[in-house]
PDB file of N, CA and C in Angstrom:
ATOM      1  N   MET S   6      61.825  18.276 153.911  1.00 96.00           N
ATOM      2  CA  MET S   6      62.722  17.157 153.854  1.00 96.00           C
ATOM      3  C   MET S   6      64.055  17.605 154.432  1.00 96.00           C
ATOM      4  N   THR S   7      64.656  16.742 155.207  1.00 97.00           N
ATOM      5  CA  THR S   7      65.881  17.089 155.901  1.00 97.00           C
ATOM      6  C   THR S   7      66.771  15.859 156.005  1.00 97.00           C
ATOM      7  N   ARG S   8      67.920  16.039 156.611  1.00 96.00           N
ATOM      8  CA  ARG S   8      68.792  14.912 156.952  1.00 96.00           C
ATOM      9  C   ARG S   8      69.709  15.352 158.088  1.00 96.00           C
ATOM     10  N   ARG S   9      70.305  14.374 158.727  1.00 95.00           N
ATOM     11  CA  ARG S   9      71.240  14.654 159.825  1.00 95.00           C
ATOM     12  C   ARG S   9      72.497  15.320 159.295  1.00 95.00           C
ATOM     13  N   ASP S  10      73.140  16.073 160.168  1.00 96.00           N
ATOM     14  CA  ASP S  10      74.426  16.706 159.859  1.00 96.00           C
ATOM     15  C   ASP S  10      74.361  17.565 158.596  1.00 96.00           C
ATOM     16  N   CYS S  11      73.304  18.344 158.473  1.00 97.00           N
ATOM     17  CA  CYS S  11      73.090  19.205 157.311  1.00 97.00           C
ATOM     18  C   CYS S  11      72.932  20.642 157.809  1.00 97.00           C
ATOM     19  N   CYS S  12      73.941  21.464 157.572  1.00 97.00           N
ATOM     20  CA  CYS S  12      73.914  22.855 158.051  1.00 97.00           C
ATOM     21  C   CYS S  12      72.767  23.646 157.434  1.00 97.00           C
ATOM     22  N   LEU S  13      72.526  23.462 156.142  1.00 98.00           N
ATOM     23  CA  LEU S  13      71.413  24.163 155.502  1.00 98.00           C
ATOM     24  C   LEU S  13      70.074  23.726 156.102  1.00 98.00           C
ATOM     25  N   CYS S  14      69.981  22.454 156.459  1.00 98.00           N
ATOM     26  CA  CYS S  14      68.757  21.949 157.091  1.00 98.00           C
ATOM     27  C   CYS S  14      68.549  22.609 158.449  1.00 98.00           C
ATOM     28  N   ASP S  15      69.625  22.771 159.202  1.00 98.00           N
ATOM     29  CA  ASP S  15      69.536  23.442 160.501  1.00 98.00           C
ATOM     30  C   ASP S  15      69.072  24.883 160.335  1.00 98.00           C
ATOM     31  N   ASP S  16      69.594  25.562 159.328  1.00 98.00           N
ATOM     32  CA  ASP S  16      69.186  26.947 159.065  1.00 98.00           C
ATOM     33  C   ASP S  16      67.703  27.015 158.695  1.00 98.00           C
ATOM     34  N   ALA S  17      67.277  26.127 157.816  1.00 98.00           N
ATOM     35  CA  ALA S  17      65.872  26.113 157.395  1.00 98.00           C
ATOM     36  C   ALA S  17      64.957  25.771 158.563  1.00 98.00           C
ATOM     37  N   LYS S  18      65.400  24.855 159.411  1.00 97.00           N
ATOM     38  CA  LYS S  18      64.598  24.479 160.577  1.00 97.00           C
ATOM     39  C   LYS S  18      64.349  25.691 161.458  1.00 97.00           C
ATOM     40  N   ALA S  19      65.352  26.509 161.677  1.00 98.00           N
ATOM     41  CA  ALA S  19      65.188  27.705 162.506  1.00 98.00           C
ATOM     42  C   ALA S  19      64.146  28.646 161.905  1.00 98.00           C
ATOM     43  N   VAL S  20      64.156  28.795 160.590  1.00 98.00           N
ATOM     44  CA  VAL S  20      63.183  29.652 159.902  1.00 98.00           C
ATOM     45  C   VAL S  20      61.772  29.077 160.055  1.00 98.00           C
ATOM     46  N   VAL S  21      61.638  27.773 159.868  1.00 97.00           N
ATOM     47  CA  VAL S  21      60.325  27.133 159.964  1.00 97.00           C
ATOM     48  C   VAL S  21      59.810  27.177 161.399  1.00 97.00           C
ATOM     49  N   VAL S  22      60.668  26.915 162.364  1.00 97.00           N
ATOM     50  CA  VAL S  22      60.251  26.958 163.768  1.00 97.00           C
ATOM     51  C   VAL S  22      59.743  28.351 164.127  1.00 97.00           C
ATOM     52  N   ALA S  23      60.391  29.383 163.628  1.00 96.00           N
ATOM     53  CA  ALA S  23      59.922  30.754 163.876  1.00 96.00           C
ATOM     54  C   ALA S  23      58.515  30.947 163.309  1.00 96.00           C
ATOM     55  N   ALA S  24      58.260  30.423 162.117  1.00 95.00           N
ATOM     56  CA  ALA S  24      56.926  30.535 161.511  1.00 95.00           C
ATOM     57  C   ALA S  24      55.889  29.756 162.316  1.00 95.00           C
ATOM     58  N   VAL S  25      56.272  28.588 162.808  1.00 96.00           N
ATOM     59  CA  VAL S  25      55.373  27.788 163.641  1.00 96.00           C
ATOM     60  C   VAL S  25      55.040  28.550 164.919  1.00 96.00           C
ATOM     61  N   GLU S  26      56.051  29.128 165.550  1.00 96.00           N
ATOM     62  CA  GLU S  26      55.843  29.876 166.792  1.00 96.00           C
ATOM     63  C   GLU S  26      54.951  31.097 166.581  1.00 96.00           C
ATOM     64  N   GLN S  27      54.940  31.640 165.369  1.00 94.00           N
ATOM     65  CA  GLN S  27      54.076  32.777 165.038  1.00 94.00           C
ATOM     66  C   GLN S  27      52.668  32.323 164.648  1.00 94.00           C
ATOM     67  N   GLY S  28      52.454  31.008 164.611  1.00 93.00           N
ATOM     68  CA  GLY S  28      51.147  30.474 164.257  1.00 93.00           C
ATOM     69  C   GLY S  28      50.853  30.489 162.769  1.00 93.00           C
ATOM     70  N   LEU S  29      51.891  30.616 161.946  1.00 91.00           N
ATOM     71  CA  LEU S  29      51.691  30.695 160.497  1.00 91.00           C
ATOM     72  C   LEU S  29      51.535  29.335 159.831  1.00 91.00           C
ATOM     73  N   CYS S  30      52.035  28.281 160.485  1.00 93.00           N
ATOM     74  CA  CYS S  30      51.983  26.957 159.870  1.00 93.00           C
ATOM     75  C   CYS S  30      52.250  25.895 160.923  1.00 93.00           C
ATOM     76  N   THR S  31      52.066  24.654 160.525  1.00 94.00           N
ATOM     77  CA  THR S  31      52.527  23.515 161.310  1.00 94.00           C
ATOM     78  C   THR S  31      53.679  22.898 160.538  1.00 94.00           C
ATOM     79  N   TRP S  32      54.399  21.975 161.178  1.00 95.00           N
ATOM     80  CA  TRP S  32      55.605  21.467 160.541  1.00 95.00           C
ATOM     81  C   TRP S  32      55.897  20.052 160.997  1.00 95.00           C
ATOM     82  N   GLU S  33      56.364  19.262 160.064  1.00 96.00           N
ATOM     83  CA  GLU S  33      56.833  17.909 160.350  1.00 96.00           C
ATOM     84  C   GLU S  33      58.139  17.695 159.600  1.00 96.00           C
ATOM     85  N   ALA S  34      59.178  17.339 160.319  1.00 96.00           N
ATOM     86  CA  ALA S  34      60.472  17.052 159.692  1.00 96.00           C
ATOM     87  C   ALA S  34      60.459  15.617 159.180  1.00 96.00           C
ATOM     88  N   VAL S  35      60.900  15.435 157.941  1.00 97.00           N
ATOM     89  CA  VAL S  35      60.987  14.107 157.342  1.00 97.00           C
ATOM     90  C   VAL S  35      62.421  13.910 156.874  1.00 97.00           C
ATOM     91  N   ASN S  36      63.076  12.887 157.409  1.00 97.00           N
ATOM     92  CA  ASN S  36      64.460  12.585 157.058  1.00 97.00           C
ATOM     93  C   ASN S  36      64.482  11.777 155.757  1.00 97.00           C
ATOM     94  N   VAL S  37      65.038  12.359 154.698  1.00 97.00           N
ATOM     95  CA  VAL S  37      65.055  11.678 153.397  1.00 97.00           C
ATOM     96  C   VAL S  37      65.861  10.386 153.436  1.00 97.00           C
ATOM     97  N   ASP S  38      66.795  10.288 154.353  1.00 97.00           N
ATOM     98  CA  ASP S  38      67.648   9.101 154.418  1.00 97.00           C
ATOM     99  C   ASP S  38      66.925   7.882 154.979  1.00 97.00           C
ATOM    100  N   THR S  39      65.721   8.073 155.527  1.00 96.00           N
ATOM    101  CA  THR S  39      64.976   6.944 156.089  1.00 96.00           C
ATOM    102  C   THR S  39      63.939   6.390 155.118  1.00 96.00           C
ATOM    103  N   ASP S  40      63.852   6.966 153.934  1.00 96.00           N
ATOM    104  CA  ASP S  40      62.863   6.538 152.942  1.00 96.00           C
ATOM    105  C   ASP S  40      63.534   6.508 151.570  1.00 96.00           C
ATOM    106  N   LYS S  41      63.667   5.324 151.011  1.00 96.00           N
ATOM    107  CA  LYS S  41      64.396   5.176 149.746  1.00 96.00           C
ATOM    108  C   LYS S  41      63.797   6.029 148.627  1.00 96.00           C
ATOM    109  N   ALA S  42      62.475   6.087 148.541  1.00 97.00           N
ATOM    110  CA  ALA S  42      61.830   6.877 147.482  1.00 97.00           C
ATOM    111  C   ALA S  42      62.152   8.362 147.635  1.00 97.00           C
ATOM    112  N   LEU S  43      62.134   8.853 148.868  1.00 95.00           N
ATOM    113  CA  LEU S  43      62.474  10.265 149.096  1.00 95.00           C
ATOM    114  C   LEU S  43      63.942  10.521 148.802  1.00 95.00           C
ATOM    115  N   LEU S  44      64.788   9.575 149.170  1.00 96.00           N
ATOM    116  CA  LEU S  44      66.217   9.724 148.902  1.00 96.00           C
ATOM    117  C   LEU S  44      66.482   9.798 147.397  1.00 96.00           C
ATOM    118  N   VAL S  45      65.802   8.953 146.633  1.00 96.00           N
ATOM    119  CA  VAL S  45      65.952   8.989 145.175  1.00 96.00           C
ATOM    120  C   VAL S  45      65.410  10.310 144.624  1.00 96.00           C
ATOM    121  N   ARG S  46      64.270  10.736 145.136  1.00 95.00           N
ATOM    122  CA  ARG S  46      63.625  11.954 144.621  1.00 95.00           C
ATOM    123  C   ARG S  46      64.421  13.215 144.934  1.00 95.00           C
ATOM    124  N   TYR S  47      64.916  13.335 146.178  1.00 94.00           N
ATOM    125  CA  TYR S  47      65.557  14.579 146.595  1.00 94.00           C
ATOM    126  C   TYR S  47      67.075  14.501 146.659  1.00 94.00           C
ATOM    127  N   GLY S  48      67.632  13.314 146.834  1.00 93.00           N
ATOM    128  CA  GLY S  48      69.087  13.157 146.863  1.00 93.00           C
ATOM    129  C   GLY S  48      69.760  14.163 147.773  1.00 93.00           C
ATOM    130  N   MET S  49      70.625  14.979 147.191  1.00 94.00           N
ATOM    131  CA  MET S  49      71.339  15.998 147.963  1.00 94.00           C
ATOM    132  C   MET S  49      70.581  17.326 148.000  1.00 94.00           C
ATOM    133  N   ASP S  50      69.401  17.385 147.395  1.00 95.00           N
ATOM    134  CA  ASP S  50      68.603  18.612 147.376  1.00 95.00           C
ATOM    135  C   ASP S  50      67.833  18.794 148.676  1.00 95.00           C
ATOM    136  N   VAL S  51      68.541  18.957 149.763  1.00 97.00           N
ATOM    137  CA  VAL S  51      67.910  19.224 151.053  1.00 97.00           C
ATOM    138  C   VAL S  51      68.532  20.484 151.634  1.00 97.00           C
ATOM    139  N   PRO S  52      67.806  21.190 152.437  1.00 98.00           N
ATOM    140  CA  PRO S  52      66.428  20.939 152.827  1.00 98.00           C
ATOM    141  C   PRO S  52      65.450  21.279 151.710  1.00 98.00           C
ATOM    142  N   VAL S  53      64.280  20.690 151.830  1.00 97.00           N
ATOM    143  CA  VAL S  53      63.178  20.978 150.916  1.00 97.00           C
ATOM    144  C   VAL S  53      61.953  21.258 151.778  1.00 97.00           C
ATOM    145  N   LEU S  54      61.309  22.387 151.535  1.00 96.00           N
ATOM    146  CA  LEU S  54      60.069  22.707 152.232  1.00 96.00           C
ATOM    147  C   LEU S  54      58.915  22.423 151.285  1.00 96.00           C
ATOM    148  N   VAL S  55      58.000  21.575 151.748  1.00 94.00           N
ATOM    149  CA  VAL S  55      56.873  21.132 150.936  1.00 94.00           C
ATOM    150  C   VAL S  55      55.580  21.492 151.659  1.00 94.00           C
ATOM    151  N   CYS S  56      54.620  21.998 150.909  1.00 90.00           N
ATOM    152  CA  CYS S  56      53.295  22.289 151.455  1.00 90.00           C
ATOM    153  C   CYS S  56      52.263  21.737 150.488  1.00 90.00           C
ATOM    154  N   GLU S  57      51.407  20.853 150.995  1.00 85.00           N
ATOM    155  CA  GLU S  57      50.358  20.254 150.167  1.00 85.00           C
ATOM    156  C   GLU S  57      50.936  19.676 148.868  1.00 85.00           C
ATOM    157  N   ASP S  58      52.015  18.926 148.997  1.00 87.00           N
ATOM    158  CA  ASP S  58      52.691  18.250 147.882  1.00 87.00           C
ATOM    159  C   ASP S  58      53.354  19.196 146.891  1.00 87.00           C
ATOM    160  N   LYS S  59      53.458  20.465 147.224  1.00 90.00           N
ATOM    161  CA  LYS S  59      54.129  21.433 146.357  1.00 90.00           C
ATOM    162  C   LYS S  59      55.440  21.858 147.014  1.00 90.00           C
ATOM    163  N   VAL S  60      56.530  21.766 146.256  1.00 94.00           N
ATOM    164  CA  VAL S  60      57.825  22.210 146.764  1.00 94.00           C
ATOM    165  C   VAL S  60      57.834  23.734 146.788  1.00 94.00           C
ATOM    166  N   LEU S  61      58.038  24.282 147.982  1.00 94.00           N
ATOM    167  CA  LEU S  61      58.104  25.738 148.133  1.00 94.00           C
ATOM    168  C   LEU S  61      59.530  26.246 148.005  1.00 94.00           C
ATOM    169  N   PHE S  62      60.461  25.558 148.659  1.00 97.00           N
ATOM    170  CA  PHE S  62      61.852  26.000 148.671  1.00 97.00           C
ATOM    171  C   PHE S  62      62.782  24.801 148.730  1.00 97.00           C
ATOM    172  N   LYS S  63      63.954  24.966 148.124  1.00 96.00           N
ATOM    173  CA  LYS S  63      65.054  24.006 148.252  1.00 96.00           C
ATOM    174  C   LYS S  63      66.283  24.775 148.702  1.00 96.00           C
ATOM    175  N   HIS S  64      67.060  24.140 149.539  1.00 97.00           N
ATOM    176  CA  HIS S  64      68.377  24.604 149.979  1.00 97.00           C
ATOM    177  C   HIS S  64      68.329  25.767 150.969  1.00 97.00           C
ATOM    178  N   ARG S  65      67.798  26.913 150.586  1.00 97.00           N
ATOM    179  CA  ARG S  65      67.798  28.073 151.481  1.00 97.00           C
ATOM    180  C   ARG S  65      66.438  28.761 151.460  1.00 97.00           C
ATOM    181  N   VAL S  66      66.078  29.308 152.631  1.00 97.00           N
ATOM    182  CA  VAL S  66      64.861  30.109 152.733  1.00 97.00           C
ATOM    183  C   VAL S  66      65.050  31.101 153.875  1.00 97.00           C
ATOM    184  N   THR S  67      64.568  32.312 153.667  1.00 98.00           N
ATOM    185  CA  THR S  67      64.603  33.317 154.734  1.00 98.00           C
ATOM    186  C   THR S  67      63.229  33.366 155.397  1.00 98.00           C
ATOM    187  N   GLU S  68      63.177  33.994 156.565  1.00 96.00           N
ATOM    188  CA  GLU S  68      61.894  34.142 157.252  1.00 96.00           C
ATOM    189  C   GLU S  68      60.903  34.904 156.378  1.00 96.00           C
ATOM    190  N   THR S  69      61.370  35.958 155.738  1.00 97.00           N
ATOM    191  CA  THR S  69      60.491  36.766 154.889  1.00 97.00           C
ATOM    192  C   THR S  69      59.967  35.960 153.707  1.00 97.00           C
ATOM    193  N   GLU S  70      60.835  35.191 153.055  1.00 97.00           N
ATOM    194  CA  GLU S  70      60.406  34.366 151.919  1.00 97.00           C
ATOM    195  C   GLU S  70      59.348  33.352 152.345  1.00 97.00           C
ATOM    196  N   LEU S  71      59.574  32.713 153.491  1.00 97.00           N
ATOM    197  CA  LEU S  71      58.613  31.719 153.962  1.00 97.00           C
ATOM    198  C   LEU S  71      57.298  32.383 154.345  1.00 97.00           C
ATOM    199  N   GLN S  72      57.361  33.490 155.050  1.00 95.00           N
ATOM    200  CA  GLN S  72      56.134  34.199 155.427  1.00 95.00           C
ATOM    201  C   GLN S  72      55.343  34.610 154.191  1.00 95.00           C
ATOM    202  N   ASP S  73      56.022  35.139 153.189  1.00 95.00           N
ATOM    203  CA  ASP S  73      55.350  35.545 151.949  1.00 95.00           C
ATOM    204  C   ASP S  73      54.685  34.351 151.265  1.00 95.00           C
ATOM    205  N   ALA S  74      55.388  33.232 151.191  1.00 95.00           N
ATOM    206  CA  ALA S  74      54.831  32.032 150.559  1.00 95.00           C
ATOM    207  C   ALA S  74      53.615  31.525 151.330  1.00 95.00           C
ATOM    208  N   LEU S  75      53.693  31.535 152.652  1.00 94.00           N
ATOM    209  CA  LEU S  75      52.567  31.067 153.461  1.00 94.00           C
ATOM    210  C   LEU S  75      51.353  31.978 153.298  1.00 94.00           C
ATOM    211  N   LEU S  76      51.578  33.275 153.215  1.00 92.00           N
ATOM    212  CA  LEU S  76      50.472  34.212 152.989  1.00 92.00           C
ATOM    213  C   LEU S  76      49.840  33.990 151.620  1.00 92.00           C
ATOM    214  N   GLN S  77      50.663  33.726 150.612  1.00 92.00           N
ATOM    215  CA  GLN S  77      50.130  33.438 149.276  1.00 92.00           C
ATOM    216  C   GLN S  77      49.266  32.182 149.296  1.00 92.00           C
ATOM    217  N   ILE S  78      49.718  31.171 150.019  1.00 91.00           N
ATOM    218  CA  ILE S  78      48.948  29.927 150.131  1.00 91.00           C
ATOM    219  C   ILE S  78      47.624  30.204 150.834  1.00 91.00           C
ATOM    220  N   GLN S  79      47.668  30.938 151.939  1.00 88.00           N
ATOM    221  CA  GLN S  79      46.448  31.253 152.685  1.00 88.00           C
ATOM    222  C   GLN S  79      45.465  32.056 151.842  1.00 88.00           C
ATOM    223  N   ASN S  80      45.971  32.902 150.972  1.00 89.00           N
ATOM    224  CA  ASN S  80      45.121  33.738 150.126  1.00 89.00           C
ATOM    225  C   ASN S  80      44.745  33.066 148.810  1.00 89.00           C
ATOM    226  N   GLY S  81      45.187  31.817 148.630  1.00 86.00           N
ATOM    227  CA  GLY S  81      44.873  31.082 147.413  1.00 86.00           C
ATOM    228  C   GLY S  81      45.595  31.591 146.184  1.00 86.00           C
ATOM    229  N   GLU S  82      46.707  32.285 146.393  1.00 83.00           N
ATOM    230  CA  GLU S  82      47.436  32.887 145.279  1.00 83.00           C
ATOM    231  C   GLU S  82      48.517  31.989 144.703  1.00 83.00           C
ATOM    232  N   MET S  83      48.859  30.919 145.399  1.00 73.00           N
ATOM    233  CA  MET S  83      49.930  30.044 144.926  1.00 73.00           C
ATOM    234  C   MET S  83      49.312  28.809 144.301  1.00 73.00           C
ATOM    235  N   ALA S  84      49.611  28.596 143.042  1.00 58.00           N
ATOM    236  CA  ALA S  84      49.038  27.438 142.327  1.00 58.00           C
ATOM    237  C   ALA S  84      49.892  26.216 142.513  1.00 58.00           C
TER     238      ALA S  84
END
């Protein structure tokens, strides 16, 4: 989940794009401001990285944190 003019969202996007380029995941940006339900749910809590309806990270994520989380998901270790 993202929104325009959000520095943290830009930072998270760079981390996610790096993971996509490494073939670790696919990605779709969803602007919370275009969906009232998402806006109510997440409000100012952006960026939010979600995988299979599970929130992985809010606000900040490093490349290492994202890679570790994706590996856990691939190995079935993340509930």
